mmCIF file of C-alpha atoms and ligand atoms in Angstrom:
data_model
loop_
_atom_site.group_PDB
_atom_site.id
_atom_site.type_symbol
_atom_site.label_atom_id
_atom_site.label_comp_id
_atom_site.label_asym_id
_atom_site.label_seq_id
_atom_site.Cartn_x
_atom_site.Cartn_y
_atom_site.Cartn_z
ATOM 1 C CA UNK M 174 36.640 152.119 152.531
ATOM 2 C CA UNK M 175 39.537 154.722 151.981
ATOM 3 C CA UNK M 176 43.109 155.400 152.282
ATOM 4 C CA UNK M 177 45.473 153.138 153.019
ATOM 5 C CA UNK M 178 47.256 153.643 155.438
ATOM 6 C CA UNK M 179 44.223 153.465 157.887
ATOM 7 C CA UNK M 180 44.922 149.538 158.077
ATOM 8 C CA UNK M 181 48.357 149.121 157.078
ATOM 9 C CA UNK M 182 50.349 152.014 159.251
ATOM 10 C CA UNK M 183 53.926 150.473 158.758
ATOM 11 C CA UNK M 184 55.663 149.055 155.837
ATOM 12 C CA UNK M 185 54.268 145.680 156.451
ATOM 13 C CA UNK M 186 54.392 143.258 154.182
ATOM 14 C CA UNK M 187 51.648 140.961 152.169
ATOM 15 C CA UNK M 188 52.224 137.020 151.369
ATOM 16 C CA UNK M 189 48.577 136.114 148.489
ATOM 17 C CA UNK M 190 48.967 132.852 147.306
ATOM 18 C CA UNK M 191 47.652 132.709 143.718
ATOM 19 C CA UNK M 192 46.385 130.643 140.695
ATOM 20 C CA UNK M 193 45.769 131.912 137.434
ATOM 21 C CA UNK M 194 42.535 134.081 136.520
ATOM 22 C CA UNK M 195 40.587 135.065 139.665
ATOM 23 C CA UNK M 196 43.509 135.345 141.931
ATOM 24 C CA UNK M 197 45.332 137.202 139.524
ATOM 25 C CA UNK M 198 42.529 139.748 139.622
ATOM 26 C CA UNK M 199 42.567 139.778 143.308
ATOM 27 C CA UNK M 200 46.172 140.547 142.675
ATOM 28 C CA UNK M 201 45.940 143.341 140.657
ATOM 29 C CA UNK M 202 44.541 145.007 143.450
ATOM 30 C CA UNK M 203 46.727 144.366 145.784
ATOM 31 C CA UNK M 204 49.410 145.859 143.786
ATOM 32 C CA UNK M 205 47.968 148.747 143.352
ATOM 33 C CA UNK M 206 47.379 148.917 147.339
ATOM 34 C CA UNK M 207 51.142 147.718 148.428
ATOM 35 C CA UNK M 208 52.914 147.879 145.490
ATOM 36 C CA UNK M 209 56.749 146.209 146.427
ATOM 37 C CA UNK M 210 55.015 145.303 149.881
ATOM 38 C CA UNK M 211 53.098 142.266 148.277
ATOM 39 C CA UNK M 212 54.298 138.892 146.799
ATOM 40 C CA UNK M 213 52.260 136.975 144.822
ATOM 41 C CA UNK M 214 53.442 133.011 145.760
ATOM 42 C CA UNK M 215 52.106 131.324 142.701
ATOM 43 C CA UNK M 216 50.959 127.692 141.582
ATOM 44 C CA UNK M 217 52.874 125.847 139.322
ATOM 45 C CA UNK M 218 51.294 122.395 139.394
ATOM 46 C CA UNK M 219 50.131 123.136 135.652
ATOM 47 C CA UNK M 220 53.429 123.674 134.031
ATOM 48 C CA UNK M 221 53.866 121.521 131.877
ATOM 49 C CA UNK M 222 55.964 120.364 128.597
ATOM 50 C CA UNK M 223 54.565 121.506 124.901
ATOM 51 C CA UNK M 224 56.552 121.988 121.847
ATOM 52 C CA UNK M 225 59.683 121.478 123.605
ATOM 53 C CA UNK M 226 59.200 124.755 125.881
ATOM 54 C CA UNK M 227 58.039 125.227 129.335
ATOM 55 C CA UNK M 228 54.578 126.526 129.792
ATOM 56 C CA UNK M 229 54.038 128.250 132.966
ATOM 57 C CA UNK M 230 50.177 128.825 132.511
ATOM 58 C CA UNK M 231 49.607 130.513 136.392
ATOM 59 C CA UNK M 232 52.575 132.245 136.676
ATOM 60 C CA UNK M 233 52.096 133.855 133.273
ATOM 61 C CA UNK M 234 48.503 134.826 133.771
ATOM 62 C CA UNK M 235 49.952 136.191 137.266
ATOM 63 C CA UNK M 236 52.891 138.446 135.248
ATOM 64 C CA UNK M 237 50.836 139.325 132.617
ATOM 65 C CA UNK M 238 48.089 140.371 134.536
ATOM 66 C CA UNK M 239 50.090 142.697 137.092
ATOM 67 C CA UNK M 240 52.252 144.195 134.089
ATOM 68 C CA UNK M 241 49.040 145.201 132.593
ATOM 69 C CA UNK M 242 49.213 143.032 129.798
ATOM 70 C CA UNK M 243 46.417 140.628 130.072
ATOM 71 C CA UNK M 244 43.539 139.969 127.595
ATOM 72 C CA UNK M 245 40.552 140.927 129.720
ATOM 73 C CA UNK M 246 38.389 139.010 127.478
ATOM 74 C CA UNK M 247 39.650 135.836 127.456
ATOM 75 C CA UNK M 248 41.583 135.987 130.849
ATOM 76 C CA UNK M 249 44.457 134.213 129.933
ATOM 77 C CA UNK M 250 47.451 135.046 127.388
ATOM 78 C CA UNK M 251 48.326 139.066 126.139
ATOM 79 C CA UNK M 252 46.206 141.233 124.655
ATOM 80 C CA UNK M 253 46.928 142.525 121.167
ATOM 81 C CA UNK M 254 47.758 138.815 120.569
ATOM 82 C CA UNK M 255 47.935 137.851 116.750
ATOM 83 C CA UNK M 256 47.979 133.692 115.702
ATOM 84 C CA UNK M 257 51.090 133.263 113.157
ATOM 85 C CA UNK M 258 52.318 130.721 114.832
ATOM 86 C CA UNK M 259 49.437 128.591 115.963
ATOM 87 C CA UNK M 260 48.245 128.966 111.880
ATOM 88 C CA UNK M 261 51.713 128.158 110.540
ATOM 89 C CA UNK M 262 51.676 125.151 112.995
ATOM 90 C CA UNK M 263 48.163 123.614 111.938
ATOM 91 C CA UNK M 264 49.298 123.883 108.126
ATOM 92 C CA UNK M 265 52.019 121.553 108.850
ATOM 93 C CA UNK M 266 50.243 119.494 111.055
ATOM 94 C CA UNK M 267 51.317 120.444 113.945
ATOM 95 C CA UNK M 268 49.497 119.976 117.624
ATOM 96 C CA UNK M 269 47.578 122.757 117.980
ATOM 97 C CA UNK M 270 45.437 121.748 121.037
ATOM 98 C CA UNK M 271 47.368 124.454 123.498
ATOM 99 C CA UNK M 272 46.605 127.884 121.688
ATOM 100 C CA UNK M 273 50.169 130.069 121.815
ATOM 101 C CA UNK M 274 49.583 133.674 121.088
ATOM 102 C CA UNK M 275 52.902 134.833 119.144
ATOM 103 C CA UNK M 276 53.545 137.201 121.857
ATOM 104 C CA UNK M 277 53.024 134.286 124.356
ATOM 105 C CA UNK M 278 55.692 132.171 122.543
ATOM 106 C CA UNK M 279 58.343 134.532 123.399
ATOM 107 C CA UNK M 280 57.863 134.182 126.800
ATOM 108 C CA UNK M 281 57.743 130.532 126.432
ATOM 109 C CA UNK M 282 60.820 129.737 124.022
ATOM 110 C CA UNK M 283 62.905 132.098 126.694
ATOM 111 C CA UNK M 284 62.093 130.639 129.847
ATOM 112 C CA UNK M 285 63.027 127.316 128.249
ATOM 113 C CA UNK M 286 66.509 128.688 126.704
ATOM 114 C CA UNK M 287 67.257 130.236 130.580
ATOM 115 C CA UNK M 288 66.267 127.175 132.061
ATOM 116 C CA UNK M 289 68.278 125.041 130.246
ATOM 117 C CA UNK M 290 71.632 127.028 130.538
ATOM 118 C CA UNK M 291 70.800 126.496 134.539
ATOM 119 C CA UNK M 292 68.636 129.383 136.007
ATOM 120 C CA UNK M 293 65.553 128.826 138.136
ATOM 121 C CA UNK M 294 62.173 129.341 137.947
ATOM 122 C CA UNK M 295 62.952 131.829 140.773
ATOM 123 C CA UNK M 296 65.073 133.743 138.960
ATOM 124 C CA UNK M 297 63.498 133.855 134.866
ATOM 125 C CA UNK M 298 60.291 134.850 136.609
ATOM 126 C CA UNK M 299 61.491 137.804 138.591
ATOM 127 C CA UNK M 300 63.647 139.112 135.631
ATOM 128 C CA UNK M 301 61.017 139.274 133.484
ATOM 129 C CA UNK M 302 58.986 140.558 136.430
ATOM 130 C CA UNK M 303 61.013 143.887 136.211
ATOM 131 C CA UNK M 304 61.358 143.946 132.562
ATOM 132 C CA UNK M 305 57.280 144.132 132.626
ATOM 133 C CA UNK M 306 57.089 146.620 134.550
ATOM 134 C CA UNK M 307 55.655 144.362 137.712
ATOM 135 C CA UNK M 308 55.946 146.329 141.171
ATOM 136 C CA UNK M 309 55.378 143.345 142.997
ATOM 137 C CA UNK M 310 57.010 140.169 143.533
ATOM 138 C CA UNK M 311 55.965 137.238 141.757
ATOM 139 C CA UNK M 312 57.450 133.793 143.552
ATOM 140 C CA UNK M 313 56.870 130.432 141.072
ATOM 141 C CA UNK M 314 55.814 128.483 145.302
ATOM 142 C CA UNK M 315 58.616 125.820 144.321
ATOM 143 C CA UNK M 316 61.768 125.337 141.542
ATOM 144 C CA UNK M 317 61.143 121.698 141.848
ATOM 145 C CA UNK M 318 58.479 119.630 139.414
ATOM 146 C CA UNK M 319 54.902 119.672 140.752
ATOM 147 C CA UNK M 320 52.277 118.514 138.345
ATOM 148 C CA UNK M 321 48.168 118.171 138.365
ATOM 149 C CA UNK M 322 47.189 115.199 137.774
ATOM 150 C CA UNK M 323 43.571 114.226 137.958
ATOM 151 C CA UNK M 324 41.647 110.812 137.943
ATOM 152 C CA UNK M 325 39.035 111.014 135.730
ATOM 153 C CA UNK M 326 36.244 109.145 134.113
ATOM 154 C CA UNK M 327 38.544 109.029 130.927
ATOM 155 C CA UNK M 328 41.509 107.452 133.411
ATOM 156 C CA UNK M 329 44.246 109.605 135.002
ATOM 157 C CA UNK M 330 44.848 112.775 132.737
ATOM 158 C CA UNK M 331 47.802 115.190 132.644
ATOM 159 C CA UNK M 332 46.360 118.647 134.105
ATOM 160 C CA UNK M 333 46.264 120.630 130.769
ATOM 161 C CA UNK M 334 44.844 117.384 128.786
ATOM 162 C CA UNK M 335 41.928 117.196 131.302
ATOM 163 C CA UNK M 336 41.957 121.491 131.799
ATOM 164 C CA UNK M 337 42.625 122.430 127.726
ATOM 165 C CA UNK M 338 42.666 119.406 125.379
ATOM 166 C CA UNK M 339 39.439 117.884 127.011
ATOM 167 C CA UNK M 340 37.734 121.359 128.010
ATOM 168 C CA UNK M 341 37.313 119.714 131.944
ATOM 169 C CA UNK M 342 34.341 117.166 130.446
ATOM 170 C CA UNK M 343 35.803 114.160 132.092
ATOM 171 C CA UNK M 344 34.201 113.264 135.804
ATOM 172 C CA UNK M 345 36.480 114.130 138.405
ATOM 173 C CA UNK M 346 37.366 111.224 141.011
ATOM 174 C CA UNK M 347 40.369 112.354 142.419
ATOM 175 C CA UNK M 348 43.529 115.291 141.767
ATOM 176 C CA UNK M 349 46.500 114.927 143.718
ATOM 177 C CA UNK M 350 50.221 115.816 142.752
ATOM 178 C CA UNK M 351 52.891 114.238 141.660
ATOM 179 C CA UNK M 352 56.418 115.131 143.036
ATOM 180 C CA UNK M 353 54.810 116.619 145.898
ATOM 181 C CA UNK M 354 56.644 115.012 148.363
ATOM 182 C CA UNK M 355 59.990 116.259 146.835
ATOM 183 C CA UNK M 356 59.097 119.889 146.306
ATOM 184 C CA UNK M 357 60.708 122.559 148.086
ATOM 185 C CA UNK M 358 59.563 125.537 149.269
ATOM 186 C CA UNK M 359 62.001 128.062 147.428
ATOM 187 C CA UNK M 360 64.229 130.028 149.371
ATOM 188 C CA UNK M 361 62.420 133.276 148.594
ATOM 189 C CA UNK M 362 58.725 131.770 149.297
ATOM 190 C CA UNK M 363 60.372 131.053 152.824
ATOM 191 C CA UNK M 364 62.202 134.427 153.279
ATOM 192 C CA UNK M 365 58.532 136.197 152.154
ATOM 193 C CA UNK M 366 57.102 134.024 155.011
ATOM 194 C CA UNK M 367 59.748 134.627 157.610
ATOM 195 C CA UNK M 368 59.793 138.714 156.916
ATOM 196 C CA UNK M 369 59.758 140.469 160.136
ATOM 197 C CA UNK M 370 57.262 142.698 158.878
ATOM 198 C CA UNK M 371 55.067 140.589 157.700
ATOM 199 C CA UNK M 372 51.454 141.503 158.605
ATOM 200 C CA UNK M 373 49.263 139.199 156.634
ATOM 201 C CA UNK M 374 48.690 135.908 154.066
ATOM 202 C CA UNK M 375 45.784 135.834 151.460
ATOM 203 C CA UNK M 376 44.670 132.973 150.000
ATOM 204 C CA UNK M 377 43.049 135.121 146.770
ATOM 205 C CA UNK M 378 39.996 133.754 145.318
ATOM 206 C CA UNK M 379 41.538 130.679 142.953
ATOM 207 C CA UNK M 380 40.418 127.346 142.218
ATOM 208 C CA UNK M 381 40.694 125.475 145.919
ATOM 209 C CA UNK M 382 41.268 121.779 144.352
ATOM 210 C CA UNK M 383 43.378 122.916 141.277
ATOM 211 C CA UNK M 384 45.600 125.951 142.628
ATOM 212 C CA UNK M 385 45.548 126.307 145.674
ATOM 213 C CA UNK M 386 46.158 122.819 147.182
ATOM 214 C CA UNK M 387 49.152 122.394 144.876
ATOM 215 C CA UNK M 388 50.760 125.424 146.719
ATOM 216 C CA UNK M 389 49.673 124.112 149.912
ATOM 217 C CA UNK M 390 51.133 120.468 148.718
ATOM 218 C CA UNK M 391 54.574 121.743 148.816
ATOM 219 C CA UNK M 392 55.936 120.234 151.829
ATOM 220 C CA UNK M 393 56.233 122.969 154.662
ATOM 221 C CA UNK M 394 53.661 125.101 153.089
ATOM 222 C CA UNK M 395 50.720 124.146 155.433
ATOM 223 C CA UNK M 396 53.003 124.278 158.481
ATOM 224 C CA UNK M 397 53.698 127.850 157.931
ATOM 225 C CA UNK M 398 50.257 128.712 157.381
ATOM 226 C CA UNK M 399 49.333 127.367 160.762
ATOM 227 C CA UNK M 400 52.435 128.304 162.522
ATOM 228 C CA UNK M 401 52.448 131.880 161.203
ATOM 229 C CA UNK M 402 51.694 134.971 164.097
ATOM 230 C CA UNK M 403 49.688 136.711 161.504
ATOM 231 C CA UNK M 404 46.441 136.431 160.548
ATOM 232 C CA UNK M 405 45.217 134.303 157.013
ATOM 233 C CA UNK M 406 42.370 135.107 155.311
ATOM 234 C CA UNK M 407 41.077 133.265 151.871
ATOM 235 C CA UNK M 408 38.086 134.811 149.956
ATOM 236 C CA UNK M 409 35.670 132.642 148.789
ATOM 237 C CA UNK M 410 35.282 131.733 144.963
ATOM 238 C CA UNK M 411 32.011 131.073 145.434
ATOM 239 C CA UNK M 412 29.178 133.658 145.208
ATOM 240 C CA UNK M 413 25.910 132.519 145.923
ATOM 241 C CA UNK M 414 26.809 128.831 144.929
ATOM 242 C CA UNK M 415 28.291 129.098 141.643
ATOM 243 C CA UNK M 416 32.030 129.888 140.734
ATOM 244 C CA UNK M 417 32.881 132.698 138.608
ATOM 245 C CA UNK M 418 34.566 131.271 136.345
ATOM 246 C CA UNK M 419 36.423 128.028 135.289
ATOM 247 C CA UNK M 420 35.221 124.010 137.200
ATOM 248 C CA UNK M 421 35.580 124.900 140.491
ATOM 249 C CA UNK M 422 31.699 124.260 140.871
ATOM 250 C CA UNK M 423 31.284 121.034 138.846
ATOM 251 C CA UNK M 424 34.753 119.862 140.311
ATOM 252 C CA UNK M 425 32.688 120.331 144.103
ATOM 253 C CA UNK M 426 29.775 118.340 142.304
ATOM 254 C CA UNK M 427 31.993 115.595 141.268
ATOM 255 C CA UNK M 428 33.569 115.191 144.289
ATOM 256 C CA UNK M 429 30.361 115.438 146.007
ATOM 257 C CA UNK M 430 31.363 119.108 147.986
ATOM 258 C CA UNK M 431 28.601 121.643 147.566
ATOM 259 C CA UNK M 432 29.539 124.790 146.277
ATOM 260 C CA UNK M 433 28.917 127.098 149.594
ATOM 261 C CA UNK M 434 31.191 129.245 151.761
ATOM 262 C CA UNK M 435 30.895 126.369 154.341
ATOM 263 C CA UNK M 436 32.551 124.060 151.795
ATOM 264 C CA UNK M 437 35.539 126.659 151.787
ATOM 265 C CA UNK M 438 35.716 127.282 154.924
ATOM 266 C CA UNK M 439 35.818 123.480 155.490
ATOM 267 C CA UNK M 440 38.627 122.805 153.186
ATOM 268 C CA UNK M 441 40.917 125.661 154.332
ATOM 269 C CA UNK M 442 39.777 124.377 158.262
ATOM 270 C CA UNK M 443 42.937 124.817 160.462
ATOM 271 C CA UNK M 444 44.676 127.153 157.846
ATOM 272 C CA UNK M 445 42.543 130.058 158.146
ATOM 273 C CA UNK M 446 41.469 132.947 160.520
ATOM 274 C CA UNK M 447 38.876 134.102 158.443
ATOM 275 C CA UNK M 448 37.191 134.066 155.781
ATOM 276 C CA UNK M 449 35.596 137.150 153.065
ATOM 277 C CA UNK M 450 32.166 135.883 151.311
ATOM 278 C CA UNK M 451 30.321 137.657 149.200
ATOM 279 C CA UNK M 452 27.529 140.392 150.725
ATOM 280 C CA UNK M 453 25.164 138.384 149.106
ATOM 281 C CA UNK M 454 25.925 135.171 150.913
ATOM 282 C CA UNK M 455 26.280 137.191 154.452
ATOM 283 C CA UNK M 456 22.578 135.733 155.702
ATOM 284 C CA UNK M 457 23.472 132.393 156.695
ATOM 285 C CA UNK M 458 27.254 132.359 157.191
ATOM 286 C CA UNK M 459 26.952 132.683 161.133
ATOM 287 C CA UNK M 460 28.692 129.669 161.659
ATOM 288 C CA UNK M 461 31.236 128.733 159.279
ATOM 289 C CA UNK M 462 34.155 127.835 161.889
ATOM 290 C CA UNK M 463 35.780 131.317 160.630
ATOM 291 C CA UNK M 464 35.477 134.822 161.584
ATOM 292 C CA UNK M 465 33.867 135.951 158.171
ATOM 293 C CA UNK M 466 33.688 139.124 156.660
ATOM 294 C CA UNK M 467 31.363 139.935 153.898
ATOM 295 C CA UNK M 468 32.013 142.215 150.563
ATOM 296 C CA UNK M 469 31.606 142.715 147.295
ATOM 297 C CA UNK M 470 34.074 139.888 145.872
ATOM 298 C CA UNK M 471 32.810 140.174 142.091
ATOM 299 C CA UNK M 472 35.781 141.758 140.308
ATOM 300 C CA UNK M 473 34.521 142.921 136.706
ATOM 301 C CA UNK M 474 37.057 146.327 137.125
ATOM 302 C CA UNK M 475 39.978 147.842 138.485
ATOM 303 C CA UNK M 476 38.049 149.521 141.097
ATOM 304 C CA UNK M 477 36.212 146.351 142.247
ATOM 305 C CA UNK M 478 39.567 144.898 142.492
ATOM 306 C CA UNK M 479 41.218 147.192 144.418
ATOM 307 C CA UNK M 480 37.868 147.444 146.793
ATOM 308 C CA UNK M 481 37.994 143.736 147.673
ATOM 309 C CA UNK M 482 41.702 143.742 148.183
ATOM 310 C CA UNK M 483 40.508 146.680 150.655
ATOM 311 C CA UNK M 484 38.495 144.963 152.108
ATOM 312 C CA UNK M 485 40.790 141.741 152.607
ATOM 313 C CA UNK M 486 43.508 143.861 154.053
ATOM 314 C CA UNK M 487 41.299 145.978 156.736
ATOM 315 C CA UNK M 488 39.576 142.471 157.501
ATOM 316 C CA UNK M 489 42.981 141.325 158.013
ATOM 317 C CA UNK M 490 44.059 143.989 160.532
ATOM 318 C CA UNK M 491 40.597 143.616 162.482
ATOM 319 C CA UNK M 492 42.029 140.146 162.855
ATOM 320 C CA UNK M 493 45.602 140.796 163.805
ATOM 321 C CA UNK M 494 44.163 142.971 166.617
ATOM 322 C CA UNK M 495 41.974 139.598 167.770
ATOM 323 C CA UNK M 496 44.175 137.144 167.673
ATOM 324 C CA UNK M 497 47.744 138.250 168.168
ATOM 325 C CA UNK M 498 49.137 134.972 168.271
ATOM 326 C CA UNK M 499 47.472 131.650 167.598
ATOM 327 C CA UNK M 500 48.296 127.712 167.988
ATOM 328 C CA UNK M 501 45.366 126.357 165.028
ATOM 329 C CA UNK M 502 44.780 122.627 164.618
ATOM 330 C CA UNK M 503 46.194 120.367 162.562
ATOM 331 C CA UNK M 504 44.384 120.657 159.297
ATOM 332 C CA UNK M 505 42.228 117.611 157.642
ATOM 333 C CA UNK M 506 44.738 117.682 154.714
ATOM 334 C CA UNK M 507 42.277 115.364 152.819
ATOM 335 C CA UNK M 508 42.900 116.802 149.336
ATOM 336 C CA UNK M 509 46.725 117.570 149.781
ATOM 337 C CA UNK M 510 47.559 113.807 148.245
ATOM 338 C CA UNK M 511 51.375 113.131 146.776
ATOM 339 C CA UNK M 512 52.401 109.551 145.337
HETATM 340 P P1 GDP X 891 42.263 129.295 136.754
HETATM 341 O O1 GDP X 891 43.742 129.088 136.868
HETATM 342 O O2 GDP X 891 41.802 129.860 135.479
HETATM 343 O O3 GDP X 891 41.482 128.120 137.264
HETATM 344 O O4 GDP X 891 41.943 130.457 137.701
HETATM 345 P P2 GDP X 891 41.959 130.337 139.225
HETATM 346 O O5 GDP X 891 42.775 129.211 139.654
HETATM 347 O O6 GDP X 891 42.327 131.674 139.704
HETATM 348 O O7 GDP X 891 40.485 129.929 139.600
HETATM 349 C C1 GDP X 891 39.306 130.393 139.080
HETATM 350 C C2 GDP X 891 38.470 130.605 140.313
HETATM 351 O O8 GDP X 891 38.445 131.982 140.557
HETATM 352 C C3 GDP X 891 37.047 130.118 140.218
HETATM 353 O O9 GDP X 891 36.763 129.305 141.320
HETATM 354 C C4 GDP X 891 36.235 131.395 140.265
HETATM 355 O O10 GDP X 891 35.043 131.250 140.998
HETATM 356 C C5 GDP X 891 37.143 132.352 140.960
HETATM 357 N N1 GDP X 891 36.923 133.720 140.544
HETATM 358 C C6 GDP X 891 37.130 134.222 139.312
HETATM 359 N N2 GDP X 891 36.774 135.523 139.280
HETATM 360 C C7 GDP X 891 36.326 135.842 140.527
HETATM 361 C C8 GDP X 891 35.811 137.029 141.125
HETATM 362 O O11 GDP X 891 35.699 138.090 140.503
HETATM 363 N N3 GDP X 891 35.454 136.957 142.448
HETATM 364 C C9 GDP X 891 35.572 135.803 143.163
HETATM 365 N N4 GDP X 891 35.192 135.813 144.440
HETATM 366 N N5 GDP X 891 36.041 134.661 142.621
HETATM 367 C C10 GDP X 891 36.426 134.686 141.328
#
């Protein structure tokens, strides 16, 4: 596929919705597609409290990762990361469980000091956005507290105990999200949704059970996926039954889901217009209850990112020319739980 302007002729807009590693990769090449014209609406169910700071894990893997910054190797924190901290820390006996990079820290000692003289998540995320270097906008989904929590076969576990401090080794039985019911939609999530222009929403290839369905927790979120006039399209995290990266696959084993592009397509059913699978799961995905459009969806480099954000985008114009308005079902909601 080439040029860009073949599927996106105006100055249309692009809503992804985004969790940390693989749909930050997705992201990067949508960026480098649309540039201002994308916002990146990400999860924020595993914030959490450490050291007295707020840790943002998703939305920092999502700023680092579009300023550039990003260790490739280990996919989360900065690159050119040195330990000062975490090794001053374990000498006095510190917790040292959650690695912070000394880079990291700053990022995490200043959102704290800017949220506690009274700005928003909103707001520290999109200054620091620009100070990156970020082209695109980067939207935290809600302001309000939304966290991961996750029944396990050790007993109900914080998100970043069970992700971090227990290396996801406990059997899932259940996630939902507490202070779901409360959350709000921010006020720029909903202006990105409500943009005139907009021409398309991408659910990028992130953990279904742990970062996407927070997002879609947020009350209101669903509705506008299902209400919206243009097309949505998710791409599958699964490639020929295994995930990439991270528990999506034993999390689908635990909670007795198997790992297939029908599974997906299941779970998003009544959100979705279509779906992109890999090319090597195209034999057999006739009838997944989606249009589906297969491509190469392994992103090991720039130019495979940018190719399957291509290939999301054109997909999603084929689809705007199908289905120029649409009524979908009510979704099954099953895994979009509050308390
Ligand atoms: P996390 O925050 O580290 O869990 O990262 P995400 O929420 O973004 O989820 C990781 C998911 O991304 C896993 O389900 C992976 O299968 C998926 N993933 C990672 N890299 C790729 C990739 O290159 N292609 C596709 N299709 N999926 C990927």
């Amino acid at each position: 596929m080439n040029g860009r302007s073949q599927y996106l002729p105006g100055e249309g807009r692009v809503v992804a919705l985004c969790g940390g590693v693989g749909g930050a990769k997705l992201a990067v090449g949508l960026q480098h597609v649309l540039g201002e014209r994308l916002s990146v609406v990400v999860n924020v169910a595993d914030d959490f409290e450490h050291l007295g700071l707020h840790i943002s894990p998703d939305l920092d893997t999502v700023l680092y990762t579009l300023a550039g910054l990003s260790d490739p190797v280990r996919g989360w924190g900065r690159s050119d990361e040195t330990w000062n901290f975490m090794e001053a820390l374990k000498q006095i006996g510190g917790e040292t469980w959650f690695l912070l990079g000394d880079r990291d820290v700053a990022m995490h000692v200043e959102r704290t000091r800017r949220r506690s003289s009274g700005e928003s998540l909103t707001a520290i995320a999109s200054d620091i956005a620009r100070r990156l270097g970020v082209r695109s906008v980067v939207l935290p989904v809600t302001n309000d507290k939304l966290s991961t929590m996750v029944d396990s076969s050790e007993g109900e576990l914080e998100f970043q105990r069970y992700f971090v401090g227990r290396r996801c080794e406990p059997v899932v039985k259940q996630i939902w999200f507490n202070g779901a019911r409360n959350a709000r939609l921010s006020e720029e999530v909903l202006a990105s949704f409500d943009a005139e222009d907009l021409r398309l929403i991408i659910l990028c290839p992130s953990n279904p059970y742990l970062s996407i369905d927070p997002i879609l927790a947020v009350p209101g979120m669903a509705e506008k996926l299902r209400a919206t006039s243009v097309p949505v399209v998710a791409i599958s995290p699964i490639i020929d039954g295994q995930a990439i990266k991270g528990p999506t696959r034993k999390i689908m084993d635990e909670l007795g889901l198997e790992p297939s592009n029908a599974e997906i397509a299941r779970h998003y059913a009544g959100l979705l217009d279509g779906l992109v699978i890999d090319s090597a799961d195209a034999a057999g995905s006739a009838d997944l209850g989606v249009d589906v459009h297969p491509a190469p969806t392994l992103m090991t480099d720039l130019q495979s990112k940018i190719t399957l954000a291509e290939h999301a985008l054109a997909f999603g114009e084929s689809l705007r020319a199908k289905h120029e308005r649409r009524s979908r079902p009510p979704s099954k909601g099953a895994h979009h739980d509050d308390t």
